Coordinates of C-alpha atoms in Angstrom, one line a residue:
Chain A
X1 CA 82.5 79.9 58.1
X2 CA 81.2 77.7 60.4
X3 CA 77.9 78.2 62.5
X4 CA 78.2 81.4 65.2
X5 CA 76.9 82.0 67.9
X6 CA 77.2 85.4 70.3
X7 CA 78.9 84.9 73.8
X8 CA 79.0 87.0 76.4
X9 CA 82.2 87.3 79.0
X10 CA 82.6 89.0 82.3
X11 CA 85.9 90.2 82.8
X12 CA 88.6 91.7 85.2
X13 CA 91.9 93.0 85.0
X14 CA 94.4 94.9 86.7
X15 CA 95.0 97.9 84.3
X16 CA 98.2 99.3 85.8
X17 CA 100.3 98.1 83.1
X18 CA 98.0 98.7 79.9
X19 CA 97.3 102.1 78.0
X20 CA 93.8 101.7 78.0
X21 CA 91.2 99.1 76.6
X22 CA 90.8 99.7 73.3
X23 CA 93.7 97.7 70.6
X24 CA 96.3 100.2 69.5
X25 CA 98.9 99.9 67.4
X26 CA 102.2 99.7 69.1
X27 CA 101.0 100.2 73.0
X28 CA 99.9 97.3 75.7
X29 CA 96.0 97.2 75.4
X30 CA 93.1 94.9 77.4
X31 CA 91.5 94.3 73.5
X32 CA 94.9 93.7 72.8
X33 CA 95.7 90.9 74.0
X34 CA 92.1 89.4 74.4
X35 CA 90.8 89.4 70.6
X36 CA 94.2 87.7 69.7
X37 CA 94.0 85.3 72.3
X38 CA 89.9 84.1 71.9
X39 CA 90.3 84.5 68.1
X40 CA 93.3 81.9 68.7
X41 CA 91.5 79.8 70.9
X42 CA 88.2 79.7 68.2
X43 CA 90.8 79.5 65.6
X44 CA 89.1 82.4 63.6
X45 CA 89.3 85.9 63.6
X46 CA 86.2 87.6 66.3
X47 CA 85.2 90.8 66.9
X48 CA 84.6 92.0 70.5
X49 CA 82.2 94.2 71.6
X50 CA 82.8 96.1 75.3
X51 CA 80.3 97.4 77.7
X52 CA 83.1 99.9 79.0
X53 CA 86.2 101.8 77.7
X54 CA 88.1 102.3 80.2
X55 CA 91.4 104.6 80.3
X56 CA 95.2 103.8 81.0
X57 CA 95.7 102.8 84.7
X58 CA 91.9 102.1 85.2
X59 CA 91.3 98.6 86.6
X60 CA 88.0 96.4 85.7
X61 CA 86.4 94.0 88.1
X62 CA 83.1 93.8 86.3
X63 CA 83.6 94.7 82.6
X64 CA 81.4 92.6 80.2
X65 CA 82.5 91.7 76.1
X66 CA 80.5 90.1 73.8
X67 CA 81.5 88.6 70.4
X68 CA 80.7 85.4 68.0
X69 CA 82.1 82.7 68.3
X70 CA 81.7 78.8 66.7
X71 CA 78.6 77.5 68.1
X72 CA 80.5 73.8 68.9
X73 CA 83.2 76.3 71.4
X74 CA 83.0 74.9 74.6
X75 CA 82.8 77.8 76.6
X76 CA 84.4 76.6 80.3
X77 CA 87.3 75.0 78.2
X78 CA 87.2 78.8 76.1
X79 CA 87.3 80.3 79.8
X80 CA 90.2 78.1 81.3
X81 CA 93.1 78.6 77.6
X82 CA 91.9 82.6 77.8
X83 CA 92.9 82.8 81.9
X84 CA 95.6 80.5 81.3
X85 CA 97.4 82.9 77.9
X86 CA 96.5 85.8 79.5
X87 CA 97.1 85.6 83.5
X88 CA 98.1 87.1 85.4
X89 CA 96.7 90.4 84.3
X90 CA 93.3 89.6 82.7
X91 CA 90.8 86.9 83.6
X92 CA 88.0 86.4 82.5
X93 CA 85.4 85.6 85.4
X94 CA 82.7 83.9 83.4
X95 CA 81.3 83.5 80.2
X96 CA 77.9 82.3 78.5
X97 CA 75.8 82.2 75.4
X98 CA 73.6 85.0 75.1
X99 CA 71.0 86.4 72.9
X100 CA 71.9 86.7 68.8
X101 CA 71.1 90.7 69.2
X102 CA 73.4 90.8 72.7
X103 CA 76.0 93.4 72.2
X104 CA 77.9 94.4 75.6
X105 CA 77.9 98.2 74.9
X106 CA 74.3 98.7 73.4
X107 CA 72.6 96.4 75.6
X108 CA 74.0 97.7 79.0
X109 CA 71.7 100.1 80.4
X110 CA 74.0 100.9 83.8
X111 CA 77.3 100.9 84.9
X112 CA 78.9 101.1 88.4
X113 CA 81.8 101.9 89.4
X114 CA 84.1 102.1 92.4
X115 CA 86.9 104.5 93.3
X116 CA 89.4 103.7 95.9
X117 CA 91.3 106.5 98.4
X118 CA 93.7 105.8 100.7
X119 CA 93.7 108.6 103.1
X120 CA 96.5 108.6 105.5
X121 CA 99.4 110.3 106.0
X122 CA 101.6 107.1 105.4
X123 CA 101.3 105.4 101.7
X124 CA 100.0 102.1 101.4
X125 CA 102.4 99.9 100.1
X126 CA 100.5 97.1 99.3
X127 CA 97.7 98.7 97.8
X128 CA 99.3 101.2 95.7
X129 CA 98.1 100.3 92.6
X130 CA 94.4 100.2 93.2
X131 CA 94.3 103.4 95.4
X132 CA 94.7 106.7 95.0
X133 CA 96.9 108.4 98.0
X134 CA 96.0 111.7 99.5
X135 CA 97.5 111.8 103.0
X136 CA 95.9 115.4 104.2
X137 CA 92.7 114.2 106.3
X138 CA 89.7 114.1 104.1
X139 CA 85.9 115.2 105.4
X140 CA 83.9 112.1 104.8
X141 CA 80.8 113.9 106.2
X142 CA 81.1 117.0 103.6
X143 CA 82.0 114.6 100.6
X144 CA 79.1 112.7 101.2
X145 CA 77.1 115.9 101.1
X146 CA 78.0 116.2 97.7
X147 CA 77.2 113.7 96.3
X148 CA 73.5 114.3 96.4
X149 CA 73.2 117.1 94.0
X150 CA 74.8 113.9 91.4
X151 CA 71.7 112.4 91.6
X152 CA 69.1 111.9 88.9
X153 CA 69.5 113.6 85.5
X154 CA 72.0 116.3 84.6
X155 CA 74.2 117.6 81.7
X156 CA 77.2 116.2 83.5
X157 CA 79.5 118.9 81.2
X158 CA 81.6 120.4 84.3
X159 CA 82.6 116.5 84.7
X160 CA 83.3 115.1 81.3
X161 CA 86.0 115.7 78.6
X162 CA 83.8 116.6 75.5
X163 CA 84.4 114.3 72.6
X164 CA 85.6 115.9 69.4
X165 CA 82.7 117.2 67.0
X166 CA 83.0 116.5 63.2
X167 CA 82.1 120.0 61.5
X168 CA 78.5 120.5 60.7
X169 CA 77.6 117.7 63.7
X170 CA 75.7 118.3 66.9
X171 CA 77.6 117.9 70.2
X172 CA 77.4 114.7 72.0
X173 CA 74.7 115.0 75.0
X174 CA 76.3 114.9 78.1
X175 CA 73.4 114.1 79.6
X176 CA 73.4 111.1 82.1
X177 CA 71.7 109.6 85.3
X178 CA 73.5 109.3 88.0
X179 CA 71.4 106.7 90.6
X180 CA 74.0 105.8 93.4
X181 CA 76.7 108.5 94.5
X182 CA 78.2 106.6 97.8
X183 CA 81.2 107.5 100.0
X184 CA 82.0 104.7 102.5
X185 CA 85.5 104.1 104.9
X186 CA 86.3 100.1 104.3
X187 CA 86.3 98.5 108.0
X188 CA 87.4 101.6 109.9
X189 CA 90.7 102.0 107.6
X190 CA 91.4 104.3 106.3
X191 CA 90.2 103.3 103.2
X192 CA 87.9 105.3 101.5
X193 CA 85.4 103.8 98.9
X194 CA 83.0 106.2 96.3
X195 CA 80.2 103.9 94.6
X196 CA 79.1 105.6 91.4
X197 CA 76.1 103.7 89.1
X198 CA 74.4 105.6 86.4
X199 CA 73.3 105.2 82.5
X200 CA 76.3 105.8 81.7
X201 CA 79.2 108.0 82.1
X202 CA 80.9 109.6 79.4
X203 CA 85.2 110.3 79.3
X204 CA 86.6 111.3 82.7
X205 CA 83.6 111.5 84.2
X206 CA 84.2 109.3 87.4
X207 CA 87.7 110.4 88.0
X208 CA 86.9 114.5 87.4
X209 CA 83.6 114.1 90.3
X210 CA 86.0 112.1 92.5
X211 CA 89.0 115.0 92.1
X212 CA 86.6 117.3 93.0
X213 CA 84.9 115.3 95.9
X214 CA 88.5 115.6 97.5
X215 CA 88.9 119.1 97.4
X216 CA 85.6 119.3 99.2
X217 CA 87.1 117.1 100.9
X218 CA 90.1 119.1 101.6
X219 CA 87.8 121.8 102.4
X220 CA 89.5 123.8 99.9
X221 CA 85.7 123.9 98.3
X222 CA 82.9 123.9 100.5
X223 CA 80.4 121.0 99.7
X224 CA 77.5 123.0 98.9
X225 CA 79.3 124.7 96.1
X226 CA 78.5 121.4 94.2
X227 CA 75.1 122.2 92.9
X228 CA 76.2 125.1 91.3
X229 CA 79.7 123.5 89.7
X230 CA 77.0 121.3 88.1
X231 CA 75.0 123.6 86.9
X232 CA 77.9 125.5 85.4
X233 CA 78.4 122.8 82.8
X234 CA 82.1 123.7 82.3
X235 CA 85.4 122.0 83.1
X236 CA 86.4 124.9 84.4
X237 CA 84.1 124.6 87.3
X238 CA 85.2 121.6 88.6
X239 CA 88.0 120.4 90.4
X240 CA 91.0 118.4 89.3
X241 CA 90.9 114.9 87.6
X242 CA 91.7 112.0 90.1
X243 CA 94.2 109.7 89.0
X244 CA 93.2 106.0 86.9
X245 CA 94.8 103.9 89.8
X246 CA 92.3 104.6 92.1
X247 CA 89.3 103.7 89.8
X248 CA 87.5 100.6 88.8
X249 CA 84.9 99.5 86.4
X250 CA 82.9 97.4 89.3
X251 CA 79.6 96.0 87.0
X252 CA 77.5 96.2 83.9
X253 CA 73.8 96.1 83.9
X254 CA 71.5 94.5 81.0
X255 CA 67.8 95.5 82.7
X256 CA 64.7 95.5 81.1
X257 CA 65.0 92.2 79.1
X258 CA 66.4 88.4 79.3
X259 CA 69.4 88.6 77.3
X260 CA 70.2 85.0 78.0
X261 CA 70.5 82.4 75.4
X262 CA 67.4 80.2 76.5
Chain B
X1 CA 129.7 110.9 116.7
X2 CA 127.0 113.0 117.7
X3 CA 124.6 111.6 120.5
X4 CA 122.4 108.7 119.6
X5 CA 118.8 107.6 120.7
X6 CA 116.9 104.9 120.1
X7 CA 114.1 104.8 117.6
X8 CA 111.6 102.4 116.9
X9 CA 109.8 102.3 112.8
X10 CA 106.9 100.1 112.2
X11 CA 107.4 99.3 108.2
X12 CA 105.3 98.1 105.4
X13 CA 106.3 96.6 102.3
X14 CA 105.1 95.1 98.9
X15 CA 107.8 91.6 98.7
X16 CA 106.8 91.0 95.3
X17 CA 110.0 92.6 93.9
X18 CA 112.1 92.3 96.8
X19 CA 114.4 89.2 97.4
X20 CA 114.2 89.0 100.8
X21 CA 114.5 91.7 103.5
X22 CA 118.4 91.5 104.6
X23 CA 120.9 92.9 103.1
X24 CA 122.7 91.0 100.1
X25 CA 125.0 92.1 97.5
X26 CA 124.0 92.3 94.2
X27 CA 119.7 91.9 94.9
X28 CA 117.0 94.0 96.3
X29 CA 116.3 93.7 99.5
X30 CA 114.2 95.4 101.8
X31 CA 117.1 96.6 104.2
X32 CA 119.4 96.9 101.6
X33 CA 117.1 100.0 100.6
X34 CA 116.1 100.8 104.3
X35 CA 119.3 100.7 105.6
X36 CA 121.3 103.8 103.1
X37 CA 118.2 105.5 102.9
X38 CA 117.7 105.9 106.9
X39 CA 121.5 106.6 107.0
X40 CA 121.8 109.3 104.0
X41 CA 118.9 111.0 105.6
X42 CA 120.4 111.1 109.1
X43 CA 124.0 112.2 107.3
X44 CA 126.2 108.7 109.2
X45 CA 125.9 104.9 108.6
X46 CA 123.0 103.3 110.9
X47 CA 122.6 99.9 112.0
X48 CA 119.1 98.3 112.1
X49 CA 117.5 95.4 113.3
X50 CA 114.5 94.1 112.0
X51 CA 111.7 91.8 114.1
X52 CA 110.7 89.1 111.5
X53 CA 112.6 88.0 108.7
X54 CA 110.8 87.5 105.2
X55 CA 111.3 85.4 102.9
X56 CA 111.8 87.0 98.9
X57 CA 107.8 87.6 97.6
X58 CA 106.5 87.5 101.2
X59 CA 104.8 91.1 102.4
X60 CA 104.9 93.0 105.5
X61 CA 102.5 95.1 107.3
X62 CA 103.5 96.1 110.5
X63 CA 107.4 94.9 110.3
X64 CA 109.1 96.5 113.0
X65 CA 112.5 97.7 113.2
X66 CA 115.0 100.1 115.5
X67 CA 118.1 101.5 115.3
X68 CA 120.1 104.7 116.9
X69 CA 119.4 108.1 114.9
X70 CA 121.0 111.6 116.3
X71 CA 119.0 112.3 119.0
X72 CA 118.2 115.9 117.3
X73 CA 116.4 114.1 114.5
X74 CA 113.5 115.3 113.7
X75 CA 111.3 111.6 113.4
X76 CA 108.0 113.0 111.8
X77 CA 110.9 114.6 108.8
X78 CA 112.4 111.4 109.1
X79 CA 109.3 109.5 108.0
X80 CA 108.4 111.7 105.3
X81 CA 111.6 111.7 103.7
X82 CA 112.2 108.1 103.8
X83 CA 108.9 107.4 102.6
X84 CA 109.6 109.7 99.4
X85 CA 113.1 108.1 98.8
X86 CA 111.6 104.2 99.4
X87 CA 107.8 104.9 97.4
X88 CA 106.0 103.1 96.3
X89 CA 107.0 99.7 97.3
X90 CA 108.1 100.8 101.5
X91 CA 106.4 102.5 103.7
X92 CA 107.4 104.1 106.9
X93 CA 104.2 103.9 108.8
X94 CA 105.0 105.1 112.0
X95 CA 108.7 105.9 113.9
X96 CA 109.1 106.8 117.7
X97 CA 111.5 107.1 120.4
X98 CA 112.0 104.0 122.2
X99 CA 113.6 103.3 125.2
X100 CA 118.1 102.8 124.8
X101 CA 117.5 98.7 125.0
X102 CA 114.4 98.3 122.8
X103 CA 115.7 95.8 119.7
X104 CA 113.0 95.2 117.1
X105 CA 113.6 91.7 116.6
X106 CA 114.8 90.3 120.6
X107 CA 112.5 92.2 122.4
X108 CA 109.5 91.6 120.7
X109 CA 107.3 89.0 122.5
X110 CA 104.7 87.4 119.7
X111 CA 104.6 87.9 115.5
X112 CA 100.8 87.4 114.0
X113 CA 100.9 86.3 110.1
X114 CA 97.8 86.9 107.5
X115 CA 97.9 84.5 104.3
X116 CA 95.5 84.9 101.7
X117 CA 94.2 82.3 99.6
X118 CA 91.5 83.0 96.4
X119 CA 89.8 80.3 96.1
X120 CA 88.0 80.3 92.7
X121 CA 88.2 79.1 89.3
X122 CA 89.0 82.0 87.6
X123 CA 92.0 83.7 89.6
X124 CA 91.9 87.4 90.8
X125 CA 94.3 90.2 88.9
X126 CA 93.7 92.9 90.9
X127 CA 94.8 90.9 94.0
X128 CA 97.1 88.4 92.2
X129 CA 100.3 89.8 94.1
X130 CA 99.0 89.3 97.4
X131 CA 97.2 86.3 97.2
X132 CA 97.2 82.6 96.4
X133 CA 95.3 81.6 93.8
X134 CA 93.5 77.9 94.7
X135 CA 91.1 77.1 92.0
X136 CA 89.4 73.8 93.6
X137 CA 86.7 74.5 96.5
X138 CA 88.3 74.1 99.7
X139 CA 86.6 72.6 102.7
X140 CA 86.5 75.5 105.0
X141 CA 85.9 74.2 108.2
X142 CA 88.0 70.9 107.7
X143 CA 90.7 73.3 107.6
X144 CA 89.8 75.0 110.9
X145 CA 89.6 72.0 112.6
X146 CA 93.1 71.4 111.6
X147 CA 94.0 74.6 113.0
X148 CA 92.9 73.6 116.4
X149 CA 95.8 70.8 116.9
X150 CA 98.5 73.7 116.2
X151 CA 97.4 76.2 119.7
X152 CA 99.7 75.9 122.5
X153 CA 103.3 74.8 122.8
X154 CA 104.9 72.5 120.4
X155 CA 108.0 70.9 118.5
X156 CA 107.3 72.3 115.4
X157 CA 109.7 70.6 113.1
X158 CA 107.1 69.1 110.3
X159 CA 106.9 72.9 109.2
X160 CA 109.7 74.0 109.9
X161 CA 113.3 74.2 107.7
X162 CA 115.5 72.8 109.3
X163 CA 118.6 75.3 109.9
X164 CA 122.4 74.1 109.5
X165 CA 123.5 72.8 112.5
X166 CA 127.6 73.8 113.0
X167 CA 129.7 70.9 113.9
X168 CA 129.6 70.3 117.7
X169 CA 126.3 72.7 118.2
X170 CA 122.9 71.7 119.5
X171 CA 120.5 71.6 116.7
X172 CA 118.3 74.7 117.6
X173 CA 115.3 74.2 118.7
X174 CA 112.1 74.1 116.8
X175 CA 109.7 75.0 119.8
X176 CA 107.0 77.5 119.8
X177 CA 104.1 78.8 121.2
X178 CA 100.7 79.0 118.8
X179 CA 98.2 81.3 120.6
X180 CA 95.6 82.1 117.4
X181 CA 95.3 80.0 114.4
X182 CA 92.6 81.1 112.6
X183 CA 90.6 80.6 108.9
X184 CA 87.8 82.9 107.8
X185 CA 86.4 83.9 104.5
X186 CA 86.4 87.9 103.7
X187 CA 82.8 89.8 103.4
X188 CA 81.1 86.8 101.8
X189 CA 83.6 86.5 98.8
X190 CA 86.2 83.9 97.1
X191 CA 88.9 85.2 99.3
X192 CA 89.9 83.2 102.7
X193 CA 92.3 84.7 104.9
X194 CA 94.1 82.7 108.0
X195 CA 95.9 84.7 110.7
X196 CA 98.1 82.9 113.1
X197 CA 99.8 84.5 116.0
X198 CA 102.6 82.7 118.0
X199 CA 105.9 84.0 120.3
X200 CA 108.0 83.5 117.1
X201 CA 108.0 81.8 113.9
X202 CA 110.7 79.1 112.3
X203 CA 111.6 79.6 108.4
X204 CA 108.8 78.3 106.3
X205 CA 106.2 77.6 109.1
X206 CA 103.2 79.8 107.8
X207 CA 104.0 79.0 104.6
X208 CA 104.0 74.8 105.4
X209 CA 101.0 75.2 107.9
X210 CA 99.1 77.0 104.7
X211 CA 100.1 74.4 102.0
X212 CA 99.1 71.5 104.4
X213 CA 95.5 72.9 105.5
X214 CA 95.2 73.2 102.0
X215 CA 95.5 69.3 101.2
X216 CA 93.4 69.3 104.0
X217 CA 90.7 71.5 102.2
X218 CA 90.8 69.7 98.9
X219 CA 90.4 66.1 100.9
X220 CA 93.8 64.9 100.2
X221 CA 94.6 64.6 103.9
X222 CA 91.9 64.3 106.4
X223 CA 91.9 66.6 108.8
X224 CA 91.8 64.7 112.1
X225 CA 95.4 63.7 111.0
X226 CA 96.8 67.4 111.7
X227 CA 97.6 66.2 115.3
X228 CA 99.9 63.2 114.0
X229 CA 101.8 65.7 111.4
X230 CA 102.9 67.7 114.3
X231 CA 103.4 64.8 115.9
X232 CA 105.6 63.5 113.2
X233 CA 108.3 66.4 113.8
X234 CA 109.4 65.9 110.5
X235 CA 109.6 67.4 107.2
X236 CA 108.6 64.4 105.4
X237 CA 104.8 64.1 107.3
X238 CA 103.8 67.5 106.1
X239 CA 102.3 69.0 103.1
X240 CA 103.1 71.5 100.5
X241 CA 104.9 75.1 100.6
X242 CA 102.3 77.8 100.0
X243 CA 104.1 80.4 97.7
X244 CA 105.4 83.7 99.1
X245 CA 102.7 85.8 97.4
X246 CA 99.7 85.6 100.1
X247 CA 102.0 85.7 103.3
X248 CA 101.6 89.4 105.2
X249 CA 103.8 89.6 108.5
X250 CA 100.7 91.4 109.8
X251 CA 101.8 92.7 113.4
X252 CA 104.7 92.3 115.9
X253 CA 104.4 92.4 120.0
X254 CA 106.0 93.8 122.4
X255 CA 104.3 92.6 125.8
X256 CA 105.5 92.4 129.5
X257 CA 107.1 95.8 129.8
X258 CA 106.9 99.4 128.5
X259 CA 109.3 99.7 125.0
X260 CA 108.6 103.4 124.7
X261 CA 111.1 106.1 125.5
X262 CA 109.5 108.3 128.2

């Protein structure tokens, strides 16, 4: 095989119509159609590590893969065949060489993401796919409030569908830091925007602190009730799961260390 | 018939699967669902007229359109309904009595369009619907200054289709007023939005005036020569189409006198 050399991508897409980001068999997946398509560009088979899985219906604006590919590829040509095969639902923003021991999931050491609520009595056509539409008035003021309690380092159970243990095994931790918990309205609409960065966030994490955020919202819990659903450390605490159109994986950070190719 | 009144809806829509917004057999339209669903909900046929036509692909925002109800209808039921019949692709945003003469499209007094254009390399998924993806950088302010020719009264013809004249009949006249015409780029990122206002609109004008300033911002026309394309009034002297997919019928007016019904 010829000389390798590990590239990293940054890349969006709109993930209304895939089931998810991982390739499987039979269903419409993000991996899906990008290994086939770089390994086809390359013209040999890669393997493609992700900073974020991200569920059916969740969107990506910031989501970064890394993977080998022929050291003679010329990466903005690589970038222009990709966006071309796979528009109009996946694009990849950018792409450069990085470090041999880059890999897109270990490296990362924080994610962000973004979750959008439309919050008027009237739908919003024309964002329908990227919100999520509760049309009873919401209480910024009391979501907002909490949020704080997210903040710093907590077993995030009450928030996170556990993963499966093998017998004999120890539980995954689902312990995480949370360092930005944000409600903002977009430009006096009524657009509502949560900003979440952290570690990272294990399965259903964003989605179930978002469905609970609107029934505090709702007033249907009261917002200093949030300490103590965290502290529970059961899904049974915690409010419903908001639903994947609404949520986006905004950016991946690589701290601590030049991960560049130079 | 049971007695009638006046009522006034201000509609939103996603064009992208819609062929247009009147009614024609055999393709979906935006009236051709608007239309039976206001009339099964109100139990007898209804007739509506609509302020600005779109074009299939093009969105709408605040479309406006009236048309007699019952006068015991129950509007805020009305909306709800409609909105649950039409989701996710129309939206009711608003409806209210209006006075026995209001007509959406020949009493309203100014239309203002937004077109969006992403100008980047690597095009936008998440926004790919409702935008126009323009890969090469464009020359902002070239293109406002081609903006400033179009204010004020004019023949506009160079932007205009041309509709069939019947045999005998004055051609109609191509004529309007421009009060705003206006580019600016949104919160710092690839995305440039320009909003034109004007008493009405000919078929295709946005959509020429957009794919012209665009020349414009690649260089391929200089921008002092806007003036002599009006000037032109033909077809011929103008640039491109801009495609369907960025063009919002943002707002309609209704100036000069009071529309409502008390």
């Amino acid at each position: 095989m010829a000389d390798v050399r590990r590239a990293r991508l940054v890349v969006a897409y709109r993930g209304t119509d895939f089931r998810g980001f991982a390739p499987n068999q039979g269903v419409r997946t993000v991996m899906g159609e990008l290994v086939p398509a770089v390994s086809k560009v390359v013209r040999q088979p890669v393997e493609l590590s992700m900073a974020g899985r991200t569920d059916a219906g969740v969107h990506a604006w910031g989501q970064v893969v890394s993977g080998d590919v022929p050291a003679v590829t010329d990466l903005a040509d690589l970038q222009r065949r990709i966006n071309k095969m796979c528009a109009p639902d996946i694009t990849i923003r950018s792409v450069e060489w990085a470090a041999a021991d880059f890999d897109a999931r270990f490296s990362a050491t924080s994610r962000r993401y973004r979750y959008h609520v439309w919050n008027d009595p009237a739908p919003n056509p024309l964002l329908h796919e990227l919100t999520w539409h509760v049309h009873r008035p919401l209480d910024l003021d009391a979501m907002q409030a909490a949020a704080e309690p997210l903040l710093g380092e907590h077993d995030f159970a009450s928030f996170c569908r556990r993963p499966k243990t093998p017998d004999g095994m120890e539980p995954a931790s689902l312990v995480r830091v949370v360092s930005d918990a944000t409600w903002s309205r977009v430009d006096d609409t009524p657009m509502l925007r949560f900003e979440i960065a952290g570690s990272a966030f294990c399965h259903q994490m964003v989605r179930s602190i978002v469905g609970t955020m609107v029934d505090i919202g709702f007033g249907r819990i009261h917002h200093t009730k949030m300490a103590g659903i965290l502290g529970a450390r059961s899904r049974e605490a915690a409010g419903g799961v908001a639903p994947p159109s609404g949520l986006v994986l905004w950016e991946v950070g690589y701290d601590g260390r030049r991960w560049d190719a130079g």
